[in-house]
Amino acid sequence: MEILFEKIGTVAKITLNRPEKFNSVTKELAFKFQDYLDTCARDEEIRAVYLTGNGRAFSAGQDLVEITDPERNRGFEKILGEHYNPIILKIRNLKKPVVAAVNGVAAGASANIALACDVVVATESASFIQAFSKIGLIPDSAGTYFLPRLVGYQKALALAMLGDKVSAKEAEAMGMIYKVFPDEEFGEASWKLAVKLAAMPTKGLGFIKEAFNASLDNSLEEQLALEIKLQTQSGATEDYFEGVSSFVEKRKPNFTGK
Ligand code: LHQ
């Protein structure tokens, strides 16, 4: 299996699983990934997603052997339109938090899949490479959208053109990712984060995500109006009621995701 899916309590764990090929992405892997993201959207028991890679790498992007095989290369339009873009949109549109646990190098399309996740953490020895320019391509999988918004136009453009290897620590310092954990703590610390998110008010987190998605393009007026709408929806959830009640009653909240 090139990609693994496990439900552990209320967290869905998705593991890219071609370790000997640095978890590079084939057509089969991309389609199965989409299926698993659909499962995450459909299954109400799932309240957070944890995405990681097996072995030394997170993922090295498109499998370059696949695209150099004329019988397997489907062309850019299909590869981007049918393999990668739906993955990015499914992650962004999922009304649940997605943690990218970047366990090693993340290159090409896979660096940008990681950056499209909600909370991106990395192990200290991991790195991020916009590898595209080195083979004459442009950053895809929303790299040209998220990277300038994350790190600023100048830094993003230089990284895209030069294809520099950015260490996890540098990525954290420039705001590309949320946090770095030491290698020996990474597995447990990153997993804990997903478990913590899964126990929070799921609908509220989904509305936060919706608001942030929209804020990337909205005017101030549009965003303020959207905040009214989404705050009203958040305020109608059971978890909002539980959050306020537990505070007043001086007890720990028990959020159900409803
Ligand atoms: C790989 C790959 C790989 C296959 C490592 N494929 N085997 C979209 C649409 C259509 C077309 C094109 O692209 C896209 C989007 C993209 O993602 S384009 C960018 C594609 N990715 C890259 O250009 C990165 C290629 N990989 C690398 O530069 C290096 O492997 C990195 C820097 C990631 C890691 O370097 P090392 O730590 O030195 O490892 P390595 O190079 O020795 O790789 C380990 C193994 O993984 C090796 O296998 P082998 O059997 O030879 O030992 C590599 O061949 C294999 N591998 N990336 N993308």
PDB file of C-alpha atoms and ligand atoms in Angstrom:
ATOM      1  CA  MET A   1       0.000   0.000   0.000  1.00  0.00           C
ATOM      2  CA  GLU A   2       1.535   3.308  -1.112  1.00  0.00           C
ATOM      3  CA  ILE A   3      -0.489   5.260   1.443  1.00  0.00           C
ATOM      4  CA  LEU A   4      -1.888   4.079   4.762  1.00  0.00           C
ATOM      5  CA  PHE A   5      -5.017   5.121   6.617  1.00  0.00           C
ATOM      6  CA  GLU A   6      -5.756   4.440  10.257  1.00  0.00           C
ATOM      7  CA  LYS A   7      -8.419   5.711  12.608  1.00  0.00           C
ATOM      8  CA  ILE A   8      -6.901   6.092  16.049  1.00  0.00           C
ATOM      9  CA  GLY A   9      -9.605   7.295  18.402  1.00  0.00           C
ATOM     10  CA  THR A  10     -10.938  10.463  16.804  1.00  0.00           C
ATOM     11  CA  VAL A  11      -7.787  11.156  14.746  1.00  0.00           C
ATOM     12  CA  ALA A  12      -7.301   9.908  11.183  1.00  0.00           C
ATOM     13  CA  LYS A  13      -3.672   9.130  10.481  1.00  0.00           C
ATOM     14  CA  ILE A  14      -2.616   9.247   6.832  1.00  0.00           C
ATOM     15  CA  THR A  15       0.897   7.950   6.134  1.00  0.00           C
ATOM     16  CA  LEU A  16       2.656   8.332   2.794  1.00  0.00           C
ATOM     17  CA  ASN A  17       4.241   4.925   2.408  1.00  0.00           C
ATOM     18  CA  ARG A  18       6.842   4.546  -0.333  1.00  0.00           C
ATOM     19  CA  PRO A  19       9.851   4.958   1.946  1.00  0.00           C
ATOM     20  CA  GLU A  20      12.407   3.579  -0.502  1.00  0.00           C
ATOM     21  CA  LYS A  21      11.320   6.212  -3.066  1.00  0.00           C
ATOM     22  CA  PHE A  22      11.083   8.971  -0.473  1.00  0.00           C
ATOM     23  CA  ASN A  23       7.274   8.704  -0.554  1.00  0.00           C
ATOM     24  CA  SER A  24       7.211  10.332  -3.988  1.00  0.00           C
ATOM     25  CA  VAL A  25       3.708  10.658  -5.362  1.00  0.00           C
ATOM     26  CA  THR A  26       2.329   8.350  -8.049  1.00  0.00           C
ATOM     27  CA  LYS A  27      -1.085   8.504  -9.673  1.00  0.00           C
ATOM     28  CA  GLU A  28      -2.318   5.666  -7.447  1.00  0.00           C
ATOM     29  CA  LEU A  29      -1.047   7.365  -4.312  1.00  0.00           C
ATOM     30  CA  ALA A  30      -2.668  10.676  -5.276  1.00  0.00           C
ATOM     31  CA  PHE A  31      -6.064   9.091  -5.959  1.00  0.00           C
ATOM     32  CA  LYS A  32      -6.014   7.021  -2.776  1.00  0.00           C
ATOM     33  CA  PHE A  33      -4.998  10.151  -0.821  1.00  0.00           C
ATOM     34  CA  GLN A  34      -8.091  11.895  -2.198  1.00  0.00           C
ATOM     35  CA  ASP A  35     -10.286   8.944  -1.173  1.00  0.00           C
ATOM     36  CA  TYR A  36      -8.916   9.101   2.357  1.00  0.00           C
ATOM     37  CA  LEU A  37      -9.531  12.852   2.566  1.00  0.00           C
ATOM     38  CA  ASP A  38     -13.117  12.179   1.462  1.00  0.00           C
ATOM     39  CA  THR A  39     -13.418   9.614   4.259  1.00  0.00           C
ATOM     40  CA  CYS A  40     -12.144  12.227   6.725  1.00  0.00           C
ATOM     41  CA  ALA A  41     -14.838  14.640   5.553  1.00  0.00           C
ATOM     42  CA  ARG A  42     -17.612  12.030   5.677  1.00  0.00           C
ATOM     43  CA  ASP A  43     -16.807  10.245   8.942  1.00  0.00           C
ATOM     44  CA  GLU A  44     -18.246  12.241  11.836  1.00  0.00           C
ATOM     45  CA  GLU A  45     -16.126  10.342  14.359  1.00  0.00           C
ATOM     46  CA  ILE A  46     -12.985  11.822  12.793  1.00  0.00           C
ATOM     47  CA  ARG A  47     -12.216  15.196  14.372  1.00  0.00           C
ATOM     48  CA  ALA A  48      -8.618  15.801  13.216  1.00  0.00           C
ATOM     49  CA  VAL A  49      -6.252  14.519  10.536  1.00  0.00           C
ATOM     50  CA  TYR A  50      -2.547  13.729  10.993  1.00  0.00           C
ATOM     51  CA  LEU A  51      -0.507  13.529   7.783  1.00  0.00           C
ATOM     52  CA  THR A  52       3.032  12.158   7.810  1.00  0.00           C
ATOM     53  CA  GLY A  53       5.533  10.107   5.833  1.00  0.00           C
ATOM     54  CA  ASN A  54       7.072   6.720   6.477  1.00  0.00           C
ATOM     55  CA  GLY A  55      10.867   6.460   6.687  1.00  0.00           C
ATOM     56  CA  ARG A  56      13.443   9.204   6.196  1.00  0.00           C
ATOM     57  CA  ALA A  57      11.382  11.580   4.023  1.00  0.00           C
ATOM     58  CA  PHE A  58       8.003  13.271   4.287  1.00  0.00           C
ATOM     59  CA  SER A  59       7.734  13.115   0.507  1.00  0.00           C
ATOM     60  CA  ALA A  60       9.855  14.118  -2.493  1.00  0.00           C
ATOM     61  CA  GLY A  61       6.927  15.332  -4.638  1.00  0.00           C
ATOM     62  CA  GLN A  62       5.934  13.867  -7.960  1.00  0.00           C
ATOM     63  CA  ASP A  63       7.479  10.476  -8.731  1.00  0.00           C
ATOM     64  CA  LEU A  64       9.880  11.529 -11.470  1.00  0.00           C
ATOM     65  CA  VAL A  65      10.195   7.962 -12.759  1.00  0.00           C
ATOM     66  CA  GLU A  66       6.452   7.880 -13.437  1.00  0.00           C
ATOM     67  CA  ILE A  67       6.557  11.047 -15.537  1.00  0.00           C
ATOM     68  CA  THR A  68       9.540   9.919 -17.550  1.00  0.00           C
ATOM     69  CA  ASP A  69       7.674   6.754 -18.551  1.00  0.00           C
ATOM     70  CA  PRO A  70       5.637   7.692 -21.658  1.00  0.00           C
ATOM     71  CA  GLU A  71       3.041   5.034 -20.821  1.00  0.00           C
ATOM     72  CA  ARG A  72       2.469   6.396 -17.313  1.00  0.00           C
ATOM     73  CA  ASN A  73       2.902  10.151 -17.850  1.00  0.00           C
ATOM     74  CA  ARG A  74      -0.632  11.583 -18.118  1.00  0.00           C
ATOM     75  CA  GLY A  75       0.502  15.131 -18.961  1.00  0.00           C
ATOM     76  CA  PHE A  76       0.548  18.243 -16.805  1.00  0.00           C
ATOM     77  CA  GLU A  77      -3.120  19.080 -17.193  1.00  0.00           C
ATOM     78  CA  LYS A  78      -4.308  15.747 -15.841  1.00  0.00           C
ATOM     79  CA  ILE A  79      -1.531  15.342 -13.266  1.00  0.00           C
ATOM     80  CA  LEU A  80      -2.152  18.759 -11.747  1.00  0.00           C
ATOM     81  CA  GLY A  81      -5.899  18.934 -12.397  1.00  0.00           C
ATOM     82  CA  GLU A  82      -6.710  15.392 -11.265  1.00  0.00           C
ATOM     83  CA  HIS A  83      -3.908  14.331  -8.886  1.00  0.00           C
ATOM     84  CA  TYR A  84      -2.674  17.383  -6.970  1.00  0.00           C
ATOM     85  CA  ASN A  85      -5.221  20.185  -7.142  1.00  0.00           C
ATOM     86  CA  PRO A  86      -8.027  18.047  -5.668  1.00  0.00           C
ATOM     87  CA  ILE A  87      -5.720  17.098  -2.763  1.00  0.00           C
ATOM     88  CA  ILE A  88      -5.070  20.774  -1.998  1.00  0.00           C
ATOM     89  CA  LEU A  89      -8.754  21.693  -2.272  1.00  0.00           C
ATOM     90  CA  LYS A  90      -9.879  18.744  -0.162  1.00  0.00           C
ATOM     91  CA  ILE A  91      -7.408  19.723   2.588  1.00  0.00           C
ATOM     92  CA  ARG A  92      -8.471  23.379   2.514  1.00  0.00           C
ATOM     93  CA  ASN A  93     -12.191  22.572   2.361  1.00  0.00           C
ATOM     94  CA  LEU A  94     -12.137  19.928   5.089  1.00  0.00           C
ATOM     95  CA  LYS A  95     -13.992  21.391   8.065  1.00  0.00           C
ATOM     96  CA  LYS A  96     -11.561  19.737  10.476  1.00  0.00           C
ATOM     97  CA  PRO A  97      -7.974  20.536  11.428  1.00  0.00           C
ATOM     98  CA  VAL A  98      -5.208  18.873   9.405  1.00  0.00           C
ATOM     99  CA  VAL A  99      -1.787  18.533  11.009  1.00  0.00           C
ATOM    100  CA  ALA A 100       1.169  18.014   8.659  1.00  0.00           C
ATOM    101  CA  ALA A 101       3.834  16.184  10.646  1.00  0.00           C
ATOM    102  CA  VAL A 102       6.836  16.695   8.395  1.00  0.00           C
ATOM    103  CA  ASN A 103       9.165  13.899   9.457  1.00  0.00           C
ATOM    104  CA  GLY A 104      11.899  14.507   6.855  1.00  0.00           C
ATOM    105  CA  VAL A 105      12.512  16.259   3.563  1.00  0.00           C
ATOM    106  CA  ALA A 106       9.410  17.713   1.854  1.00  0.00           C
ATOM    107  CA  ALA A 107      10.133  18.584  -1.773  1.00  0.00           C
ATOM    108  CA  GLY A 108       8.194  19.775  -4.822  1.00  0.00           C
ATOM    109  CA  ALA A 109       4.449  19.251  -4.771  1.00  0.00           C
ATOM    110  CA  SER A 110       4.703  17.556  -1.378  1.00  0.00           C
ATOM    111  CA  ALA A 111       6.282  20.605   0.256  1.00  0.00           C
ATOM    112  CA  ASN A 112       3.238  22.522  -0.917  1.00  0.00           C
ATOM    113  CA  ILE A 113       0.788  19.831   0.195  1.00  0.00           C
ATOM    114  CA  ALA A 114       2.347  20.189   3.668  1.00  0.00           C
ATOM    115  CA  LEU A 115       2.052  23.988   3.529  1.00  0.00           C
ATOM    116  CA  ALA A 116      -1.635  23.715   2.614  1.00  0.00           C
ATOM    117  CA  CYS A 117      -2.309  21.957   5.922  1.00  0.00           C
ATOM    118  CA  ASP A 118      -3.582  23.872   8.956  1.00  0.00           C
ATOM    119  CA  VAL A 119      -0.861  23.215  11.501  1.00  0.00           C
ATOM    120  CA  VAL A 120       2.518  22.347  10.018  1.00  0.00           C
ATOM    121  CA  VAL A 121       5.146  20.954  12.351  1.00  0.00           C
ATOM    122  CA  ALA A 122       8.487  19.449  11.459  1.00  0.00           C
ATOM    123  CA  THR A 123      11.215  17.405  12.986  1.00  0.00           C
ATOM    124  CA  GLU A 124      14.480  19.312  13.437  1.00  0.00           C
ATOM    125  CA  SER A 125      16.269  17.373  10.674  1.00  0.00           C
ATOM    126  CA  ALA A 126      13.467  17.948   8.134  1.00  0.00           C
ATOM    127  CA  SER A 127      13.686  20.417   5.270  1.00  0.00           C
ATOM    128  CA  PHE A 128      11.494  22.087   2.659  1.00  0.00           C
ATOM    129  CA  ILE A 129      12.550  22.402  -0.984  1.00  0.00           C
ATOM    130  CA  GLN A 130      10.693  24.172  -3.780  1.00  0.00           C
ATOM    131  CA  ALA A 131      12.528  21.775  -6.098  1.00  0.00           C
ATOM    132  CA  PHE A 132      10.584  22.694  -9.233  1.00  0.00           C
ATOM    133  CA  SER A 133      12.870  25.360 -10.716  1.00  0.00           C
ATOM    134  CA  LYS A 134      15.778  22.921 -10.756  1.00  0.00           C
ATOM    135  CA  ILE A 135      13.942  20.845 -13.353  1.00  0.00           C
ATOM    136  CA  GLY A 136      12.507  23.810 -15.251  1.00  0.00           C
ATOM    137  CA  LEU A 137       9.065  23.856 -13.624  1.00  0.00           C
ATOM    138  CA  ILE A 138       7.075  26.282 -11.488  1.00  0.00           C
ATOM    139  CA  PRO A 139       5.851  25.618  -7.943  1.00  0.00           C
ATOM    140  CA  ASP A 140       2.478  23.912  -8.246  1.00  0.00           C
ATOM    141  CA  SER A 141       0.043  22.442  -5.726  1.00  0.00           C
ATOM    142  CA  ALA A 142      -0.690  26.014  -4.621  1.00  0.00           C
ATOM    143  CA  GLY A 143       2.952  26.880  -3.937  1.00  0.00           C
ATOM    144  CA  THR A 144       2.566  30.166  -5.793  1.00  0.00           C
ATOM    145  CA  TYR A 145      -0.506  30.904  -3.647  1.00  0.00           C
ATOM    146  CA  PHE A 146       0.461  29.918  -0.119  1.00  0.00           C
ATOM    147  CA  LEU A 147       4.225  30.509  -0.105  1.00  0.00           C
ATOM    148  CA  PRO A 148       4.115  34.293  -0.716  1.00  0.00           C
ATOM    149  CA  ARG A 149       1.268  34.593   1.776  1.00  0.00           C
ATOM    150  CA  LEU A 150       3.222  32.632   4.399  1.00  0.00           C
ATOM    151  CA  VAL A 151       6.706  34.106   4.120  1.00  0.00           C
ATOM    152  CA  GLY A 152       6.221  37.284   2.087  1.00  0.00           C
ATOM    153  CA  TYR A 153       6.627  37.917  -1.608  1.00  0.00           C
ATOM    154  CA  GLN A 154      10.392  38.467  -1.770  1.00  0.00           C
ATOM    155  CA  LYS A 155      11.446  35.453   0.279  1.00  0.00           C
ATOM    156  CA  ALA A 156       8.919  33.244  -1.505  1.00  0.00           C
ATOM    157  CA  LEU A 157       9.992  34.309  -4.967  1.00  0.00           C
ATOM    158  CA  ALA A 158      13.658  33.742  -4.182  1.00  0.00           C
ATOM    159  CA  LEU A 159      12.933  30.308  -2.677  1.00  0.00           C
ATOM    160  CA  ALA A 160      10.852  29.391  -5.727  1.00  0.00           C
ATOM    161  CA  MET A 161      13.528  30.532  -8.161  1.00  0.00           C
ATOM    162  CA  LEU A 162      16.576  29.203  -6.331  1.00  0.00           C
ATOM    163  CA  GLY A 163      15.038  25.983  -5.019  1.00  0.00           C
ATOM    164  CA  ASP A 164      16.953  26.382  -1.760  1.00  0.00           C
ATOM    165  CA  LYS A 165      16.815  23.678   0.853  1.00  0.00           C
ATOM    166  CA  VAL A 166      15.174  25.386   3.850  1.00  0.00           C
ATOM    167  CA  SER A 167      15.843  23.714   7.196  1.00  0.00           C
ATOM    168  CA  ALA A 168      12.955  23.139   9.581  1.00  0.00           C
ATOM    169  CA  LYS A 169      14.371  25.764  11.941  1.00  0.00           C
ATOM    170  CA  GLU A 170      14.633  28.361   9.148  1.00  0.00           C
ATOM    171  CA  ALA A 171      11.107  27.469   8.030  1.00  0.00           C
ATOM    172  CA  GLU A 172       9.844  28.072  11.550  1.00  0.00           C
ATOM    173  CA  ALA A 173      11.744  31.359  11.855  1.00  0.00           C
ATOM    174  CA  MET A 174      10.308  32.709   8.587  1.00  0.00           C
ATOM    175  CA  GLY A 175       6.737  31.726   9.470  1.00  0.00           C
ATOM    176  CA  MET A 176       6.492  29.005   6.838  1.00  0.00           C
ATOM    177  CA  ILE A 177       5.577  26.438   9.490  1.00  0.00           C
ATOM    178  CA  TYR A 178       4.177  26.485  13.015  1.00  0.00           C
ATOM    179  CA  LYS A 179       6.819  24.691  15.070  1.00  0.00           C
ATOM    180  CA  VAL A 180       9.897  22.476  15.085  1.00  0.00           C
ATOM    181  CA  PHE A 181      10.379  19.665  17.563  1.00  0.00           C
ATOM    182  CA  PRO A 182      13.686  17.923  18.351  1.00  0.00           C
ATOM    183  CA  ASP A 183      13.951  14.638  16.426  1.00  0.00           C
ATOM    184  CA  GLU A 184      13.656  12.481  19.545  1.00  0.00           C
ATOM    185  CA  GLU A 185      10.422  14.212  20.637  1.00  0.00           C
ATOM    186  CA  PHE A 186       8.856  14.694  17.231  1.00  0.00           C
ATOM    187  CA  GLY A 187       6.633  11.599  16.966  1.00  0.00           C
ATOM    188  CA  GLU A 188       5.000  12.046  20.341  1.00  0.00           C
ATOM    189  CA  ALA A 189       4.819  15.849  20.288  1.00  0.00           C
ATOM    190  CA  SER A 190       3.285  16.066  16.815  1.00  0.00           C
ATOM    191  CA  TRP A 191       0.770  13.315  17.575  1.00  0.00           C
ATOM    192  CA  LYS A 192      -0.228  15.018  20.836  1.00  0.00           C
ATOM    193  CA  LEU A 193      -1.040  18.130  18.842  1.00  0.00           C
ATOM    194  CA  ALA A 194      -3.472  16.208  16.634  1.00  0.00           C
ATOM    195  CA  VAL A 195      -5.072  14.541  19.656  1.00  0.00           C
ATOM    196  CA  LYS A 196      -5.436  17.925  21.342  1.00  0.00           C
ATOM    197  CA  LEU A 197      -7.099  19.454  18.272  1.00  0.00           C
ATOM    198  CA  ALA A 198      -9.411  16.435  17.991  1.00  0.00           C
ATOM    199  CA  ALA A 199     -10.696  17.082  21.519  1.00  0.00           C
ATOM    200  CA  MET A 200     -11.485  20.747  20.812  1.00  0.00           C
ATOM    201  CA  PRO A 201     -14.765  22.202  19.463  1.00  0.00           C
ATOM    202  CA  THR A 202     -14.557  20.683  15.980  1.00  0.00           C
ATOM    203  CA  LYS A 203     -17.234  22.822  14.376  1.00  0.00           C
ATOM    204  CA  GLY A 204     -15.651  25.985  15.774  1.00  0.00           C
ATOM    205  CA  LEU A 205     -12.265  24.958  14.381  1.00  0.00           C
ATOM    206  CA  GLY A 206     -13.921  24.332  11.024  1.00  0.00           C
ATOM    207  CA  PHE A 207     -15.397  27.840  11.066  1.00  0.00           C
ATOM    208  CA  ILE A 208     -11.990  29.312  11.974  1.00  0.00           C
ATOM    209  CA  LYS A 209     -10.541  27.510   8.968  1.00  0.00           C
ATOM    210  CA  GLU A 210     -13.325  28.793   6.724  1.00  0.00           C
ATOM    211  CA  ALA A 211     -12.695  32.356   7.929  1.00  0.00           C
ATOM    212  CA  PHE A 212      -8.949  32.112   7.354  1.00  0.00           C
ATOM    213  CA  ASN A 213      -9.432  30.581   3.907  1.00  0.00           C
ATOM    214  CA  ALA A 214     -11.613  33.523   2.950  1.00  0.00           C
ATOM    215  CA  SER A 215      -9.325  36.122   4.546  1.00  0.00           C
ATOM    216  CA  LEU A 216      -6.645  35.327   1.977  1.00  0.00           C
ATOM    217  CA  ASP A 217      -8.725  37.125  -0.637  1.00  0.00           C
ATOM    218  CA  ASN A 218     -11.453  39.142   1.123  1.00  0.00           C
ATOM    219  CA  SER A 219     -11.628  42.878   1.732  1.00  0.00           C
ATOM    220  CA  LEU A 220     -11.854  44.066   5.356  1.00  0.00           C
ATOM    221  CA  GLU A 221     -15.596  44.708   4.958  1.00  0.00           C
ATOM    222  CA  GLU A 222     -16.213  41.267   3.481  1.00  0.00           C
ATOM    223  CA  GLN A 223     -14.198  39.621   6.218  1.00  0.00           C
ATOM    224  CA  LEU A 224     -16.010  41.472   9.007  1.00  0.00           C
ATOM    225  CA  ALA A 225     -19.334  40.377   7.519  1.00  0.00           C
ATOM    226  CA  LEU A 226     -18.116  36.807   7.303  1.00  0.00           C
ATOM    227  CA  GLU A 227     -17.042  36.918  10.959  1.00  0.00           C
ATOM    228  CA  ILE A 228     -20.614  37.841  11.943  1.00  0.00           C
ATOM    229  CA  LYS A 229     -21.976  34.920   9.949  1.00  0.00           C
ATOM    230  CA  LEU A 230     -19.464  32.361  11.211  1.00  0.00           C
ATOM    231  CA  GLN A 231     -19.563  33.596  14.810  1.00  0.00           C
ATOM    232  CA  THR A 232     -23.343  33.203  14.745  1.00  0.00           C
ATOM    233  CA  GLN A 233     -22.916  29.647  13.482  1.00  0.00           C
ATOM    234  CA  SER A 234     -20.216  28.912  16.078  1.00  0.00           C
ATOM    235  CA  GLY A 235     -22.476  30.298  18.804  1.00  0.00           C
ATOM    236  CA  ALA A 236     -25.201  27.858  17.795  1.00  0.00           C
ATOM    237  CA  THR A 237     -23.047  24.763  18.405  1.00  0.00           C
ATOM    238  CA  GLU A 238     -23.317  22.468  21.418  1.00  0.00           C
ATOM    239  CA  ASP A 239     -19.589  22.890  22.018  1.00  0.00           C
ATOM    240  CA  TYR A 240     -19.972  26.647  22.454  1.00  0.00           C
ATOM    241  CA  PHE A 241     -22.618  26.011  25.087  1.00  0.00           C
ATOM    242  CA  GLU A 242     -20.340  23.435  26.764  1.00  0.00           C
ATOM    243  CA  GLY A 243     -17.354  25.822  26.623  1.00  0.00           C
ATOM    244  CA  VAL A 244     -19.206  28.661  28.328  1.00  0.00           C
ATOM    245  CA  SER A 245     -21.007  26.394  30.847  1.00  0.00           C
ATOM    246  CA  SER A 246     -17.806  24.624  31.864  1.00  0.00           C
ATOM    247  CA  PHE A 247     -16.078  27.972  32.414  1.00  0.00           C
ATOM    248  CA  VAL A 248     -18.872  29.295  34.616  1.00  0.00           C
ATOM    249  CA  GLU A 249     -19.123  26.003  36.505  1.00  0.00           C
ATOM    250  CA  LYS A 250     -15.327  25.913  36.963  1.00  0.00           C
ATOM    251  CA  ARG A 251     -14.910  22.441  35.439  1.00  0.00           C
ATOM    252  CA  LYS A 252     -13.086  20.952  32.457  1.00  0.00           C
ATOM    253  CA  PRO A 253     -15.115  21.101  29.241  1.00  0.00           C
ATOM    254  CA  ASN A 254     -16.131  17.937  27.453  1.00  0.00           C
ATOM    255  CA  PHE A 255     -16.407  18.870  23.789  1.00  0.00           C
ATOM    256  CA  THR A 256     -18.211  16.447  21.501  1.00  0.00           C
ATOM    257  CA  GLY A 257     -17.608  18.092  18.152  1.00  0.00           C
ATOM    258  CA  LYS A 258     -21.288  18.968  17.787  1.00  0.00           C
TER     259      LYS A 258
HETATM  260  C1  LHQ B   1      12.625   9.717  -5.961  1.00  0.00           C
HETATM  261  C2  LHQ B   1      12.185  11.034  -5.929  1.00  0.00           C
HETATM  262  C3  LHQ B   1      11.194  11.455  -6.835  1.00  0.00           C
HETATM  263  C4  LHQ B   1      11.207   9.300  -7.690  1.00  0.00           C
HETATM  264  C5  LHQ B   1      13.658  10.801  -4.411  1.00  0.00           C
HETATM  265  N1  LHQ B   1      10.737  10.540  -7.711  1.00  0.00           N
HETATM  266  N2  LHQ B   1      12.134   8.846  -6.853  1.00  0.00           N
HETATM  267  C6  LHQ B   1       3.786  17.913 -10.971  1.00  0.00           C
HETATM  268  C7  LHQ B   1       3.303  17.626 -12.240  1.00  0.00           C
HETATM  269  C8  LHQ B   1       3.991  16.965 -13.238  1.00  0.00           C
HETATM  270  C9  LHQ B   1       5.241  16.806 -13.316  1.00  0.00           C
HETATM  271  C10 LHQ B   1       6.224  17.131 -12.446  1.00  0.00           C
HETATM  272  O1  LHQ B   1       6.041  17.526 -11.151  1.00  0.00           O
HETATM  273  C11 LHQ B   1       5.025  17.918 -10.475  1.00  0.00           C
HETATM  274  C12 LHQ B   1       5.241  18.362  -9.135  1.00  0.00           C
HETATM  275  C13 LHQ B   1       6.558  18.081  -8.490  1.00  0.00           C
HETATM  276  O2  LHQ B   1       6.557  17.597  -7.381  1.00  0.00           O
HETATM  277  S1  LHQ B   1       7.991  18.493  -9.308  1.00  0.00           S
HETATM  278  C14 LHQ B   1       9.266  18.150  -8.180  1.00  0.00           C
HETATM  279  C15 LHQ B   1       9.583  16.699  -8.090  1.00  0.00           C
HETATM  280  N3  LHQ B   1      10.519  16.422  -7.055  1.00  0.00           N
HETATM  281  C16 LHQ B   1      11.823  16.725  -7.147  1.00  0.00           C
HETATM  282  O3  LHQ B   1      12.320  17.275  -8.101  1.00  0.00           O
HETATM  283  C17 LHQ B   1      12.689  16.239  -5.995  1.00  0.00           C
HETATM  284  C18 LHQ B   1      13.554  15.083  -6.438  1.00  0.00           C
HETATM  285  N4  LHQ B   1      14.314  14.543  -5.316  1.00  0.00           N
HETATM  286  C19 LHQ B   1      15.413  15.154  -4.799  1.00  0.00           C
HETATM  287  O4  LHQ B   1      15.808  16.201  -5.204  1.00  0.00           O
HETATM  288  C20 LHQ B   1      16.117  14.415  -3.693  1.00  0.00           C
HETATM  289  O5  LHQ B   1      15.752  13.071  -3.714  1.00  0.00           O
HETATM  290  C21 LHQ B   1      15.815  14.988  -2.288  1.00  0.00           C
HETATM  291  C22 LHQ B   1      16.461  16.375  -2.154  1.00  0.00           C
HETATM  292  C23 LHQ B   1      14.324  15.070  -2.017  1.00  0.00           C
HETATM  293  C24 LHQ B   1      16.448  14.071  -1.231  1.00  0.00           C
HETATM  294  O6  LHQ B   1      17.817  13.873  -1.534  1.00  0.00           O
HETATM  295  P1  LHQ B   1      18.644  12.694  -0.816  1.00  0.00           P
HETATM  296  O7  LHQ B   1      18.466  12.765   0.647  1.00  0.00           O
HETATM  297  O8  LHQ B   1      20.033  12.776  -1.363  1.00  0.00           O
HETATM  298  O9  LHQ B   1      17.945  11.328  -1.291  1.00  0.00           O
HETATM  299  P2  LHQ B   1      18.033  10.599  -2.716  1.00  0.00           P
HETATM  300  O10 LHQ B   1      18.041  11.593  -3.811  1.00  0.00           O
HETATM  301  O11 LHQ B   1      19.140   9.598  -2.669  1.00  0.00           O
HETATM  302  O12 LHQ B   1      16.615   9.833  -2.778  1.00  0.00           O
HETATM  303  C25 LHQ B   1      16.375   8.631  -2.046  1.00  0.00           C
HETATM  304  C26 LHQ B   1      15.634   7.685  -2.947  1.00  0.00           C
HETATM  305  O13 LHQ B   1      14.377   8.237  -3.288  1.00  0.00           O
HETATM  306  C27 LHQ B   1      16.350   7.464  -4.284  1.00  0.00           C
HETATM  307  O14 LHQ B   1      16.028   6.157  -4.708  1.00  0.00           O
HETATM  308  P3  LHQ B   1      17.182   5.152  -5.242  1.00  0.00           P
HETATM  309  O15 LHQ B   1      16.436   3.918  -5.601  1.00  0.00           O
HETATM  310  O16 LHQ B   1      17.838   5.845  -6.377  1.00  0.00           O
HETATM  311  O17 LHQ B   1      18.083   4.993  -4.063  1.00  0.00           O
HETATM  312  C28 LHQ B   1      15.682   8.462  -5.187  1.00  0.00           C
HETATM  313  O18 LHQ B   1      15.771   8.137  -6.541  1.00  0.00           O
HETATM  314  C29 LHQ B   1      14.269   8.388  -4.702  1.00  0.00           C
HETATM  315  N5  LHQ B   1      13.537   9.613  -5.001  1.00  0.00           N
HETATM  316  N6  LHQ B   1      12.853  11.690  -4.957  1.00  0.00           N
HETATM  317  N7  LHQ B   1      10.691  12.694  -6.833  1.00  0.00           N
END
